[in-house]
Amino acid sequence: MESDEVMLAVRLTTADRTLLRRLAHGHRGDVSEVVADALLDVLPAVLTGGTPQLADELRRFAPCAVTVWLPPELAELLPALVDRMTDLSGVRPASPCAALGAAVRLWLRQDPALLMAGLRTLHGADARSHHPHYVAHHVAHRAAA
């Protein structure tokens, strides 16, 4: 964990939490890294048009809290994510953490084998290009443009 990272609590279902931990273990990373990757992967779809399941995920009961650390550049995108999710679904996330949880749950709805393959591809590349700070910096600059 970097000292300037932002700590957040993400609400997941028990099955989601288990899958997230399995994905992290499978690519020898940690849960925070997988959550950052998940957000980067699902963010374009959510910001550009949403998904039919967005409102359902925002309403879904998620009993498990998982603490994660995000690079500040990525965490700074969460308030805009709240606003965009509200615009697209008509359901306002209670907080940036709730928006992050819904985004991660949407991402986890994909085929687990595809998720693992995507993580392997991402983390098999040059280490600098997939480091969450490096990626978040570029995503934040693209979002601001």
PDB file of C-alpha atoms in Angstrom:
ATOM      1  CA  MET A   1       0.000   0.000   0.000  1.00  0.00           C
ATOM      2  CA  GLU A   2       1.252   3.464  -0.916  1.00  0.00           C
ATOM      3  CA  SER A   3       1.034   6.078   1.817  1.00  0.00           C
ATOM      4  CA  ASP A   4      -1.001   8.453  -0.339  1.00  0.00           C
ATOM      5  CA  GLU A   5      -3.668   5.909  -1.284  1.00  0.00           C
ATOM      6  CA  VAL A   6      -7.280   6.433  -0.224  1.00  0.00           C
ATOM      7  CA  MET A   7      -8.959   3.893   2.046  1.00  0.00           C
ATOM      8  CA  LEU A   8     -12.549   2.986   1.151  1.00  0.00           C
ATOM      9  CA  ALA A   9     -15.066   0.393   2.286  1.00  0.00           C
ATOM     10  CA  VAL A  10     -16.756  -1.464  -0.552  1.00  0.00           C
ATOM     11  CA  ARG A  11     -19.972  -3.409   0.024  1.00  0.00           C
ATOM     12  CA  LEU A  12     -20.154  -6.784  -1.691  1.00  0.00           C
ATOM     13  CA  THR A  13     -22.163  -9.950  -1.423  1.00  0.00           C
ATOM     14  CA  THR A  14     -20.485 -12.950   0.162  1.00  0.00           C
ATOM     15  CA  ALA A  15     -20.114 -14.591  -3.259  1.00  0.00           C
ATOM     16  CA  ASP A  16     -18.612 -11.394  -4.704  1.00  0.00           C
ATOM     17  CA  ARG A  17     -16.132 -11.124  -1.858  1.00  0.00           C
ATOM     18  CA  THR A  18     -15.088 -14.745  -2.334  1.00  0.00           C
ATOM     19  CA  LEU A  19     -14.640 -14.279  -6.090  1.00  0.00           C
ATOM     20  CA  LEU A  20     -12.680 -11.056  -5.573  1.00  0.00           C
ATOM     21  CA  ARG A  21     -10.318 -12.803  -3.161  1.00  0.00           C
ATOM     22  CA  ARG A  22      -9.911 -15.727  -5.576  1.00  0.00           C
ATOM     23  CA  LEU A  23      -9.071 -13.354  -8.415  1.00  0.00           C
ATOM     24  CA  ALA A  24      -6.532 -11.526  -6.251  1.00  0.00           C
ATOM     25  CA  HIS A  25      -4.946 -14.782  -5.145  1.00  0.00           C
ATOM     26  CA  GLY A  26      -4.933 -16.115  -8.705  1.00  0.00           C
ATOM     27  CA  HIS A  27      -2.726 -13.351 -10.019  1.00  0.00           C
ATOM     28  CA  ARG A  28      -0.714 -12.970  -6.823  1.00  0.00           C
ATOM     29  CA  GLY A  29      -2.042  -9.489  -6.145  1.00  0.00           C
ATOM     30  CA  ASP A  30      -4.190  -8.041  -3.455  1.00  0.00           C
ATOM     31  CA  VAL A  31      -7.889  -7.227  -3.337  1.00  0.00           C
ATOM     32  CA  SER A  32      -7.248  -3.469  -3.633  1.00  0.00           C
ATOM     33  CA  GLU A  33      -5.338  -3.985  -6.853  1.00  0.00           C
ATOM     34  CA  VAL A  34      -8.160  -6.082  -8.314  1.00  0.00           C
ATOM     35  CA  VAL A  35     -10.744  -3.463  -7.288  1.00  0.00           C
ATOM     36  CA  ALA A  36      -8.687  -0.741  -8.987  1.00  0.00           C
ATOM     37  CA  ASP A  37      -8.428  -2.908 -12.102  1.00  0.00           C
ATOM     38  CA  ALA A  38     -12.163  -3.644 -11.965  1.00  0.00           C
ATOM     39  CA  LEU A  39     -12.997   0.039 -11.746  1.00  0.00           C
ATOM     40  CA  LEU A  40     -10.708   0.869 -14.649  1.00  0.00           C
ATOM     41  CA  ASP A  41     -12.284  -1.912 -16.702  1.00  0.00           C
ATOM     42  CA  VAL A  42     -15.943  -1.116 -15.987  1.00  0.00           C
ATOM     43  CA  LEU A  43     -15.676   2.689 -15.775  1.00  0.00           C
ATOM     44  CA  PRO A  44     -15.919   3.369 -19.535  1.00  0.00           C
ATOM     45  CA  ALA A  45     -19.120   1.331 -19.849  1.00  0.00           C
ATOM     46  CA  VAL A  46     -20.698   2.971 -16.818  1.00  0.00           C
ATOM     47  CA  LEU A  47     -19.694   6.500 -17.809  1.00  0.00           C
ATOM     48  CA  THR A  48     -20.675   6.241 -21.453  1.00  0.00           C
ATOM     49  CA  GLY A  49     -24.010   4.522 -21.269  1.00  0.00           C
ATOM     50  CA  GLY A  50     -24.423   2.398 -18.235  1.00  0.00           C
ATOM     51  CA  THR A  51     -25.604  -1.158 -18.253  1.00  0.00           C
ATOM     52  CA  PRO A  52     -29.102  -2.563 -17.892  1.00  0.00           C
ATOM     53  CA  GLN A  53     -28.125  -4.016 -14.502  1.00  0.00           C
ATOM     54  CA  LEU A  54     -26.896  -0.720 -13.025  1.00  0.00           C
ATOM     55  CA  ALA A  55     -30.078   0.180 -11.143  1.00  0.00           C
ATOM     56  CA  ASP A  56     -30.342  -3.380  -9.817  1.00  0.00           C
ATOM     57  CA  GLU A  57     -26.764  -3.295  -8.543  1.00  0.00           C
ATOM     58  CA  LEU A  58     -27.351   0.049  -6.852  1.00  0.00           C
ATOM     59  CA  ARG A  59     -30.365  -1.413  -5.028  1.00  0.00           C
ATOM     60  CA  ARG A  60     -28.786  -4.804  -4.253  1.00  0.00           C
ATOM     61  CA  PHE A  61     -28.136  -5.628  -0.609  1.00  0.00           C
ATOM     62  CA  ALA A  62     -24.453  -6.282  -0.064  1.00  0.00           C
ATOM     63  CA  PRO A  63     -23.752  -7.400   3.508  1.00  0.00           C
ATOM     64  CA  CYS A  64     -19.959  -7.641   3.432  1.00  0.00           C
ATOM     65  CA  ALA A  65     -17.665  -4.638   3.806  1.00  0.00           C
ATOM     66  CA  VAL A  66     -14.246  -4.982   2.222  1.00  0.00           C
ATOM     67  CA  THR A  67     -11.595  -2.349   2.884  1.00  0.00           C
ATOM     68  CA  VAL A  68      -9.627  -1.353  -0.203  1.00  0.00           C
ATOM     69  CA  TRP A  69      -6.976   1.227  -1.042  1.00  0.00           C
ATOM     70  CA  LEU A  70      -7.171   3.198  -4.277  1.00  0.00           C
ATOM     71  CA  PRO A  71      -4.712   5.601  -5.845  1.00  0.00           C
ATOM     72  CA  PRO A  72      -5.938   9.165  -5.222  1.00  0.00           C
ATOM     73  CA  GLU A  73      -6.311   9.819  -8.962  1.00  0.00           C
ATOM     74  CA  LEU A  74      -8.787   6.963  -9.174  1.00  0.00           C
ATOM     75  CA  ALA A  75     -10.599   7.823  -5.941  1.00  0.00           C
ATOM     76  CA  GLU A  76     -11.091  11.378  -7.228  1.00  0.00           C
ATOM     77  CA  LEU A  77     -13.244   9.999 -10.053  1.00  0.00           C
ATOM     78  CA  LEU A  78     -15.789   8.482  -7.652  1.00  0.00           C
ATOM     79  CA  PRO A  79     -17.959  11.609  -7.071  1.00  0.00           C
ATOM     80  CA  ALA A  80     -18.387  11.958 -10.845  1.00  0.00           C
ATOM     81  CA  LEU A  81     -19.245   8.258 -10.949  1.00  0.00           C
ATOM     82  CA  VAL A  82     -22.000   8.865  -8.358  1.00  0.00           C
ATOM     83  CA  ASP A  83     -23.482  11.633 -10.510  1.00  0.00           C
ATOM     84  CA  ARG A  84     -23.268   9.614 -13.715  1.00  0.00           C
ATOM     85  CA  MET A  85     -24.803   6.511 -12.132  1.00  0.00           C
ATOM     86  CA  THR A  86     -27.660   8.674 -10.867  1.00  0.00           C
ATOM     87  CA  ASP A  87     -28.206  10.166 -14.328  1.00  0.00           C
ATOM     88  CA  LEU A  88     -28.191   6.766 -16.019  1.00  0.00           C
ATOM     89  CA  SER A  89     -30.181   4.707 -13.537  1.00  0.00           C
ATOM     90  CA  GLY A  90     -32.378   7.140 -11.643  1.00  0.00           C
ATOM     91  CA  VAL A  91     -30.956   5.648  -8.430  1.00  0.00           C
ATOM     92  CA  ARG A  92     -28.469   7.764  -6.496  1.00  0.00           C
ATOM     93  CA  PRO A  93     -25.667   5.840  -4.783  1.00  0.00           C
ATOM     94  CA  ALA A  94     -25.562   6.740  -1.097  1.00  0.00           C
ATOM     95  CA  SER A  95     -21.851   7.569  -1.306  1.00  0.00           C
ATOM     96  CA  PRO A  96     -18.793   7.260  -3.527  1.00  0.00           C
ATOM     97  CA  CYS A  97     -18.119   3.946  -1.766  1.00  0.00           C
ATOM     98  CA  ALA A  98     -21.591   2.717  -2.757  1.00  0.00           C
ATOM     99  CA  ALA A  99     -20.908   3.694  -6.373  1.00  0.00           C
ATOM    100  CA  LEU A 100     -17.586   1.861  -6.273  1.00  0.00           C
ATOM    101  CA  GLY A 101     -19.267  -1.206  -4.796  1.00  0.00           C
ATOM    102  CA  ALA A 102     -21.910  -1.227  -7.538  1.00  0.00           C
ATOM    103  CA  ALA A 103     -19.223  -0.830 -10.219  1.00  0.00           C
ATOM    104  CA  VAL A 104     -17.184  -3.711  -8.787  1.00  0.00           C
ATOM    105  CA  ARG A 105     -20.277  -5.911  -8.480  1.00  0.00           C
ATOM    106  CA  LEU A 106     -21.133  -5.173 -12.136  1.00  0.00           C
ATOM    107  CA  TRP A 107     -17.601  -6.135 -13.113  1.00  0.00           C
ATOM    108  CA  LEU A 108     -17.781  -9.345 -11.092  1.00  0.00           C
ATOM    109  CA  ARG A 109     -20.963 -10.400 -12.972  1.00  0.00           C
ATOM    110  CA  GLN A 110     -18.764 -11.377 -15.918  1.00  0.00           C
ATOM    111  CA  ASP A 111     -17.461 -14.878 -16.499  1.00  0.00           C
ATOM    112  CA  PRO A 112     -14.802 -15.495 -13.788  1.00  0.00           C
ATOM    113  CA  ALA A 113     -12.499 -17.170 -16.327  1.00  0.00           C
ATOM    114  CA  LEU A 114     -12.622 -14.037 -18.497  1.00  0.00           C
ATOM    115  CA  LEU A 115     -11.948 -11.853 -15.474  1.00  0.00           C
ATOM    116  CA  MET A 116      -8.885 -13.921 -14.562  1.00  0.00           C
ATOM    117  CA  ALA A 117      -7.664 -13.894 -18.165  1.00  0.00           C
ATOM    118  CA  GLY A 118      -8.036 -10.123 -18.265  1.00  0.00           C
ATOM    119  CA  LEU A 119      -6.074  -9.739 -15.040  1.00  0.00           C
ATOM    120  CA  ARG A 120      -3.337 -12.020 -16.355  1.00  0.00           C
ATOM    121  CA  THR A 121      -3.114  -9.980 -19.541  1.00  0.00           C
ATOM    122  CA  LEU A 122      -3.016  -6.709 -17.649  1.00  0.00           C
ATOM    123  CA  HIS A 123      -0.445  -7.884 -15.122  1.00  0.00           C
ATOM    124  CA  GLY A 124       1.653  -9.820 -17.588  1.00  0.00           C
ATOM    125  CA  ALA A 125       2.567  -6.551 -19.313  1.00  0.00           C
ATOM    126  CA  ASP A 126       5.409  -4.309 -18.288  1.00  0.00           C
ATOM    127  CA  ALA A 127       5.115  -3.619 -14.544  1.00  0.00           C
ATOM    128  CA  ARG A 128       5.097   0.156 -14.855  1.00  0.00           C
ATOM    129  CA  SER A 129       2.223   0.226 -17.335  1.00  0.00           C
ATOM    130  CA  HIS A 130      -0.161  -1.626 -15.028  1.00  0.00           C
ATOM    131  CA  HIS A 131       0.743  -0.065 -11.706  1.00  0.00           C
ATOM    132  CA  PRO A 132      -2.489   1.447 -10.334  1.00  0.00           C
ATOM    133  CA  HIS A 133      -0.929   4.909  -9.899  1.00  0.00           C
ATOM    134  CA  TYR A 134       0.323   4.980 -13.488  1.00  0.00           C
ATOM    135  CA  VAL A 135      -2.990   3.771 -14.922  1.00  0.00           C
ATOM    136  CA  ALA A 136      -5.117   6.001 -12.683  1.00  0.00           C
ATOM    137  CA  HIS A 137      -3.033   9.020 -13.670  1.00  0.00           C
ATOM    138  CA  HIS A 138      -3.732   8.391 -17.352  1.00  0.00           C
ATOM    139  CA  VAL A 139      -7.426   7.623 -16.785  1.00  0.00           C
ATOM    140  CA  ALA A 140      -7.853  10.817 -14.750  1.00  0.00           C
ATOM    141  CA  HIS A 141      -6.222  12.873 -17.512  1.00  0.00           C
ATOM    142  CA  ARG A 142      -8.424  11.286 -20.191  1.00  0.00           C
ATOM    143  CA  ALA A 143     -11.551  11.887 -18.082  1.00  0.00           C
ATOM    144  CA  ALA A 144     -10.589  15.541 -17.583  1.00  0.00           C
ATOM    145  CA  ALA A 145     -10.045  16.059 -21.315  1.00  0.00           C
TER     146      ALA A 145
END
